[in-house]
PDB file of C-alpha atoms in Angstrom:
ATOM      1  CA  UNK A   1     109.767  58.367 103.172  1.00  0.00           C
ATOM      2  CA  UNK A   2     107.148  59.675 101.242  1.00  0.00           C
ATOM      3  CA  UNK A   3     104.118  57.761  99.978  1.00  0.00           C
ATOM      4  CA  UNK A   4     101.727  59.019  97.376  1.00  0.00           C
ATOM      5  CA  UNK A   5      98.148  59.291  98.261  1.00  0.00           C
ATOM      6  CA  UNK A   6      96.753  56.889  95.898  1.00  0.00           C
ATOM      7  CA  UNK A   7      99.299  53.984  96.611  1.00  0.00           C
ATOM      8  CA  UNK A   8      96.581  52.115  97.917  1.00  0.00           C
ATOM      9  CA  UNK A   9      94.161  52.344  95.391  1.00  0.00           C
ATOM     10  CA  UNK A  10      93.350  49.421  93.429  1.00  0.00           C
ATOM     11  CA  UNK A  11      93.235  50.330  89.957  1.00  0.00           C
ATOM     12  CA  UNK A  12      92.436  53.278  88.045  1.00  0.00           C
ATOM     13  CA  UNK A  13      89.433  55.273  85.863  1.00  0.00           C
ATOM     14  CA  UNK A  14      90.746  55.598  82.479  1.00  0.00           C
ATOM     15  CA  UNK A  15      90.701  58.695  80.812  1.00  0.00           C
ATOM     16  CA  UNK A  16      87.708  59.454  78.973  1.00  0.00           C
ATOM     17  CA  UNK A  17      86.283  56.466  80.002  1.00  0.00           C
ATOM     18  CA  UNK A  18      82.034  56.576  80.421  1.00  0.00           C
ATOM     19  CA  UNK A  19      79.546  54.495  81.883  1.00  0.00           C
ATOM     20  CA  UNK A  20      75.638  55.023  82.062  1.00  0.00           C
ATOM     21  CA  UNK A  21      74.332  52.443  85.075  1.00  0.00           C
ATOM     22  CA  UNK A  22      72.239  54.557  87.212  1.00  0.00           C
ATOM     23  CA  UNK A  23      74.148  55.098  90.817  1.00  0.00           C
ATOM     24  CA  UNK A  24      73.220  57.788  93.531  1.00  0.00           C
ATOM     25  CA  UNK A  25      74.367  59.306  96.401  1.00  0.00           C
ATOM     26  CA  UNK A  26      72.527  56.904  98.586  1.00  0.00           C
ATOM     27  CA  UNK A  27      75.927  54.731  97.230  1.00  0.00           C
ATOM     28  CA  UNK A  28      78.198  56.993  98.954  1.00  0.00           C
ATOM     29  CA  UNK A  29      79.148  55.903 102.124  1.00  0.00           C
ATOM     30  CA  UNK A  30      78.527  52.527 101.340  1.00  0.00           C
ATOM     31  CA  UNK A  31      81.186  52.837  98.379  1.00  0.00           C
ATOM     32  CA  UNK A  32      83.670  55.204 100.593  1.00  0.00           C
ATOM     33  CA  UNK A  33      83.396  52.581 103.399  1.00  0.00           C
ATOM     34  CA  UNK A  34      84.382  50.013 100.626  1.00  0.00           C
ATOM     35  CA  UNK A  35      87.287  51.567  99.511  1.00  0.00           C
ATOM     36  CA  UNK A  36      88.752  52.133 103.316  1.00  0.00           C
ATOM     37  CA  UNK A  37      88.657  48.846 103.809  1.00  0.00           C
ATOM     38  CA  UNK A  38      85.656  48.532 106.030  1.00  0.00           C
ATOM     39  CA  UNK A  39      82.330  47.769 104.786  1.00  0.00           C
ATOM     40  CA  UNK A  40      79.098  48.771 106.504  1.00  0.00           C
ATOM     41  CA  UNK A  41      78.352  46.626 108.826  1.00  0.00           C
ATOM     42  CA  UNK A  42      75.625  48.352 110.890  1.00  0.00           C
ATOM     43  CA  UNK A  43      72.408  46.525 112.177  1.00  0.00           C
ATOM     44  CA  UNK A  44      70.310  49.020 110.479  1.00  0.00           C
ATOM     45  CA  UNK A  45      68.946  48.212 106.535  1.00  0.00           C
ATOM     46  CA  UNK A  46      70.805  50.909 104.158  1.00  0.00           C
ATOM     47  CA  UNK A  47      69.218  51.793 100.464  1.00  0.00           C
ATOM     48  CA  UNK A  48      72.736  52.151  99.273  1.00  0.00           C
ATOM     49  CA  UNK A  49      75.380  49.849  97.379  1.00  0.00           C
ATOM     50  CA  UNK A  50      79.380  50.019  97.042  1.00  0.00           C
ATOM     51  CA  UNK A  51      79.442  51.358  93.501  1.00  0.00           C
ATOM     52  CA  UNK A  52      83.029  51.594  93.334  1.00  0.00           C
ATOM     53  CA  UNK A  53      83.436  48.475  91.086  1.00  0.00           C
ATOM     54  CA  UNK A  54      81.312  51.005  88.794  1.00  0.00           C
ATOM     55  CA  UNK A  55      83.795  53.912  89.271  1.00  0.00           C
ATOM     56  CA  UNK A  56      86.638  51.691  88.550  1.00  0.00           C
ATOM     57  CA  UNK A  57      85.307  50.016  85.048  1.00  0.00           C
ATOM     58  CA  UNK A  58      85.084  46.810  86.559  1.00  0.00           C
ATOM     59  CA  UNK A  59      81.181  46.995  86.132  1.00  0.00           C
ATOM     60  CA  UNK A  60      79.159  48.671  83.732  1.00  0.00           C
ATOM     61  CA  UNK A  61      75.932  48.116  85.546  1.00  0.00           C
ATOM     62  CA  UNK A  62      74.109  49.178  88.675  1.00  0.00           C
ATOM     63  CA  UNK A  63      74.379  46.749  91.474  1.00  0.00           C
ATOM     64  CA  UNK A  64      70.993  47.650  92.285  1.00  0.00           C
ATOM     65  CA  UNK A  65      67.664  45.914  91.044  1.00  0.00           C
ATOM     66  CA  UNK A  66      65.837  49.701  91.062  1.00  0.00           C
ATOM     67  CA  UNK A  67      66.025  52.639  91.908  1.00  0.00           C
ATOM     68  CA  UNK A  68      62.530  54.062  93.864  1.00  0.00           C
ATOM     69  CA  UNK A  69      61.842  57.804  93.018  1.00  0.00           C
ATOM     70  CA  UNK A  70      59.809  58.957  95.856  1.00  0.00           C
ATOM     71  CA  UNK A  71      58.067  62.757  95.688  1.00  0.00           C
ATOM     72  CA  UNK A  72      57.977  63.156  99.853  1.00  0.00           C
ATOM     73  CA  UNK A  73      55.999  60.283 101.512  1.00  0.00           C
ATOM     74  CA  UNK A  74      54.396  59.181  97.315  1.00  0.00           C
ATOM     75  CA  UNK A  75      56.198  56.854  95.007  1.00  0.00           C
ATOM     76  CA  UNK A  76      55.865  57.709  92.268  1.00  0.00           C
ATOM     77  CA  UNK A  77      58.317  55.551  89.686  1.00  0.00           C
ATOM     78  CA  UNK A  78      60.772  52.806  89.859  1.00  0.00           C
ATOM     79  CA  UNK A  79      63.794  52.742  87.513  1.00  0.00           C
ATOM     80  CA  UNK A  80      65.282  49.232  86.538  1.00  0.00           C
ATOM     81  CA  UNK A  81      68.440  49.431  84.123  1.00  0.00           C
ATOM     82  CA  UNK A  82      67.521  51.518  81.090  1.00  0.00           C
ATOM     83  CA  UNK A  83      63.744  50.803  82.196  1.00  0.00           C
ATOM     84  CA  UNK A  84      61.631  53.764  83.956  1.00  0.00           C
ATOM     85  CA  UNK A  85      57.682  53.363  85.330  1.00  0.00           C
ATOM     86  CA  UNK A  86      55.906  56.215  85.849  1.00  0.00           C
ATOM     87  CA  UNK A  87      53.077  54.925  87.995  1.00  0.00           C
ATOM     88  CA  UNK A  88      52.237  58.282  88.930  1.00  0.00           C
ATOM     89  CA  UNK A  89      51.969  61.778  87.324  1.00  0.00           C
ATOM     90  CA  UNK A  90      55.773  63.074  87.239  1.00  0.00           C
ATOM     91  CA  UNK A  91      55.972  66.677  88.757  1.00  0.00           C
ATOM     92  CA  UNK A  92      58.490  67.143  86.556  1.00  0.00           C
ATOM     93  CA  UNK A  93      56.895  66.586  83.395  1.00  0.00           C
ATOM     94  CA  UNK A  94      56.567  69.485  80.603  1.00  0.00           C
ATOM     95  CA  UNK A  95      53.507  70.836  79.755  1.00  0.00           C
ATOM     96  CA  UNK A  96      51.966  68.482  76.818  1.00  0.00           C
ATOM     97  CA  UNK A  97      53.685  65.359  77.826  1.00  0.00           C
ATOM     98  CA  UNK A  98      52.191  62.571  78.220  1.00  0.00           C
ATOM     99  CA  UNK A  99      50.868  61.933  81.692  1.00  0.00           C
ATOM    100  CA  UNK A 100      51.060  65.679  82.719  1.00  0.00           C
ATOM    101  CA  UNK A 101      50.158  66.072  86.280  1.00  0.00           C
ATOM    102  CA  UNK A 102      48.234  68.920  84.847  1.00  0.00           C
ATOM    103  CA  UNK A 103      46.103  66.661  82.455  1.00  0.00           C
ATOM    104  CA  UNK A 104      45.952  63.312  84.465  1.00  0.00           C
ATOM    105  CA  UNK A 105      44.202  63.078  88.046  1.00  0.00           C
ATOM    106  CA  UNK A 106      45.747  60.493  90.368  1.00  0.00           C
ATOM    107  CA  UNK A 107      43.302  57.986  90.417  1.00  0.00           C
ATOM    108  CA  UNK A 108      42.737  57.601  86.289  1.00  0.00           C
ATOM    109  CA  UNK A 109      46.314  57.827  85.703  1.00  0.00           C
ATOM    110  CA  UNK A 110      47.513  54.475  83.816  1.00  0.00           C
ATOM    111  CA  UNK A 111      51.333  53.397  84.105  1.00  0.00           C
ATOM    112  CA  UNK A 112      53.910  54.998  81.365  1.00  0.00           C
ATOM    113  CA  UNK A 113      57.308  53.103  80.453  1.00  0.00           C
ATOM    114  CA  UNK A 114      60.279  54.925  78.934  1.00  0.00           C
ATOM    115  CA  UNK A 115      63.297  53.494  77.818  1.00  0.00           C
ATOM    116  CA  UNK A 116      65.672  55.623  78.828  1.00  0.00           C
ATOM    117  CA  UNK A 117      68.550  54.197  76.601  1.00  0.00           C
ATOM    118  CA  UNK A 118      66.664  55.218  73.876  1.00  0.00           C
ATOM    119  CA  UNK A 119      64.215  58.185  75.187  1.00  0.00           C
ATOM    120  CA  UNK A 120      66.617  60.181  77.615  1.00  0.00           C
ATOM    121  CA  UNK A 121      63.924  62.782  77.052  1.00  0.00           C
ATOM    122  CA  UNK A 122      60.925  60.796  78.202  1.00  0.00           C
ATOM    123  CA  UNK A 123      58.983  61.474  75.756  1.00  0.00           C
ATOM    124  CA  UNK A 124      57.528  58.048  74.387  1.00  0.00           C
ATOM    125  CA  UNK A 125      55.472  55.567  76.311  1.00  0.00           C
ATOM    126  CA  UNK A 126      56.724  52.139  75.330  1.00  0.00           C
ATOM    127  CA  UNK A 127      54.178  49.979  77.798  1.00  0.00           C
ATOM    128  CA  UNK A 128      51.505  48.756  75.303  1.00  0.00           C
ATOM    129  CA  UNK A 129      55.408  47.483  73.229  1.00  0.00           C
ATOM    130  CA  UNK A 130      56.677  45.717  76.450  1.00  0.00           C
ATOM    131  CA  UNK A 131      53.861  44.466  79.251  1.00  0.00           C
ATOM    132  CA  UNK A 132      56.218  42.191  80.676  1.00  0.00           C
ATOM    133  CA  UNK A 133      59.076  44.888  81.868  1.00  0.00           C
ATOM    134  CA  UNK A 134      55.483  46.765  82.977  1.00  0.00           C
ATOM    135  CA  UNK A 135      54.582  43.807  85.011  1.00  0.00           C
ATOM    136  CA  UNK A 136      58.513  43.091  85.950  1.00  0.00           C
ATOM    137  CA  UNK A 137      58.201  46.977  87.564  1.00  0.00           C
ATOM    138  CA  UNK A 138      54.756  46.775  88.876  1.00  0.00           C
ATOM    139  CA  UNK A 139      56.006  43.780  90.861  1.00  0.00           C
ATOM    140  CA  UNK A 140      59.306  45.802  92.754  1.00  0.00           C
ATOM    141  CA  UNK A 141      56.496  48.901  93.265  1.00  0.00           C
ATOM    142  CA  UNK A 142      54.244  45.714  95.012  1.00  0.00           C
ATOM    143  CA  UNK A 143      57.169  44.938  97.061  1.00  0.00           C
ATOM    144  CA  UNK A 144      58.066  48.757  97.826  1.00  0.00           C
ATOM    145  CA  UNK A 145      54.492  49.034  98.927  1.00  0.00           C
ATOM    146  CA  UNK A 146      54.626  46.160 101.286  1.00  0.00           C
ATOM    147  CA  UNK A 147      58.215  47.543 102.996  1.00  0.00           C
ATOM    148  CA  UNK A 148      58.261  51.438 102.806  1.00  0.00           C
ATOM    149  CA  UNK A 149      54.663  52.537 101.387  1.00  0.00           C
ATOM    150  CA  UNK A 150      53.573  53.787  97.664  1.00  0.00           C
ATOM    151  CA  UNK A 151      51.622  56.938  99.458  1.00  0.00           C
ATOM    152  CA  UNK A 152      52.694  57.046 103.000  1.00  0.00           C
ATOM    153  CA  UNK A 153      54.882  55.319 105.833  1.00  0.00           C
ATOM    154  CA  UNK A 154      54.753  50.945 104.996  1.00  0.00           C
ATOM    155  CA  UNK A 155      55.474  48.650 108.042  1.00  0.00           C
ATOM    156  CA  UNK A 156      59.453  48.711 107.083  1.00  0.00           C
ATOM    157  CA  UNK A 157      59.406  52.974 108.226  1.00  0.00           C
ATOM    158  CA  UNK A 158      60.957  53.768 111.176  1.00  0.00           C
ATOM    159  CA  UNK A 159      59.288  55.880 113.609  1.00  0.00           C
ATOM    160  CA  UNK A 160      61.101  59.540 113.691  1.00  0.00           C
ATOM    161  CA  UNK A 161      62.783  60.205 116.870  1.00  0.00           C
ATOM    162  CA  UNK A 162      62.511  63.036 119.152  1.00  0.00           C
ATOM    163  CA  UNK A 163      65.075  65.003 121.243  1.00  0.00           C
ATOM    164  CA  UNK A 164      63.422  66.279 124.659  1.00  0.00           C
ATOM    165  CA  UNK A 165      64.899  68.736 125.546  1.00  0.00           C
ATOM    166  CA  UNK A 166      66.942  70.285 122.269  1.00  0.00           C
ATOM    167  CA  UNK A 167      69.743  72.317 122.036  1.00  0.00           C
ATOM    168  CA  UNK A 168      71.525  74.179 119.283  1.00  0.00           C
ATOM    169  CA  UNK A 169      74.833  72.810 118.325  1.00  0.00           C
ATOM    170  CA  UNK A 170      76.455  75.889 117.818  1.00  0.00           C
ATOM    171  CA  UNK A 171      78.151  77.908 120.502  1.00  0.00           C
ATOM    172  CA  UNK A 172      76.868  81.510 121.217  1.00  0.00           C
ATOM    173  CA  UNK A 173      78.974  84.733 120.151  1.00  0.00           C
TER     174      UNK A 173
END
């Protein structure tokens, strides 16, 4: 007898259906363990979340507080919802934005909120509108600081591991 592939699956994504909550691919094996029936259940702290209520229109939000937008070892934003805090000059950024990297040093820059629901673009700093969501994403950069570090390795890092004597995977010809 012949089964088809998705029997299993729960429900379905309607057609042309959309949704705009801000999911990564730190939610991937999280969300594929999920749906196999198995969730992680490692000793080790993962970033990511099963997003596959998301997929599946059961949720039209991110099951995560924020989202922490590192450049290397340097935070430099946190994204909550539709809310984003620079609280460091984007590399990204255009020349004549506001905050340019290449017209703001480090240590004068001053925080910039977008609204991305409104300013996909990021164009329009919103923080002098709405100091409490500035003070709501200061607070989760605080606690960021305290676990992984705004500018280098915070207590929660683990230490990078070493292989003594390594070998290449990959057999010779």
């Amino acid at each position: 007898m012949r089964v088809p592939a998705v029997a299993w699956w729960p429900c379905h994504v309607s057609a042309g259906a959309s949704c705009d909550a801000p999911v990564g691919l730190i939610d991937q094996m999280p969300t594929f363990l999920a749906l196999a029936g198995s969730p992680y259940a490692g000793e080790r702290r993962i970033d990511g979340a099963d997003i596959s209520d998301v997929f599946f229109g059961r949720r039209t939000t991110s099951p995560h507080e924020a989202y922490y937008l590192f450049s290397g070892m340097n935070l430099e934003a946190v994204r909550s919802g539709s809310w984003k805090l620079a609280i460091a000059p984007q590399s990204e950024k255009r020349p004549g934005d506001q905050g340019s990297a290449s017209t703001t040093k480090k240590e004068d820059y001053q925080p910039i909120l977008y609204d991305l629901a409104a300013d996909i673009g990021e164009r329009t700093d919103v923080a002098a509108v709405h100091p409490e969501i500035v003070q709501r994403l200061l607070a989760l950069t605080q606690t960021m600081d305290e676990d992984l570090g705004r500018t280098g390795a915070g207590k929660g890092v683990r230490p990078m591991d070493t292989v003594a004597d390594p070998k290449p995977l990959l057999l010779a010809k």
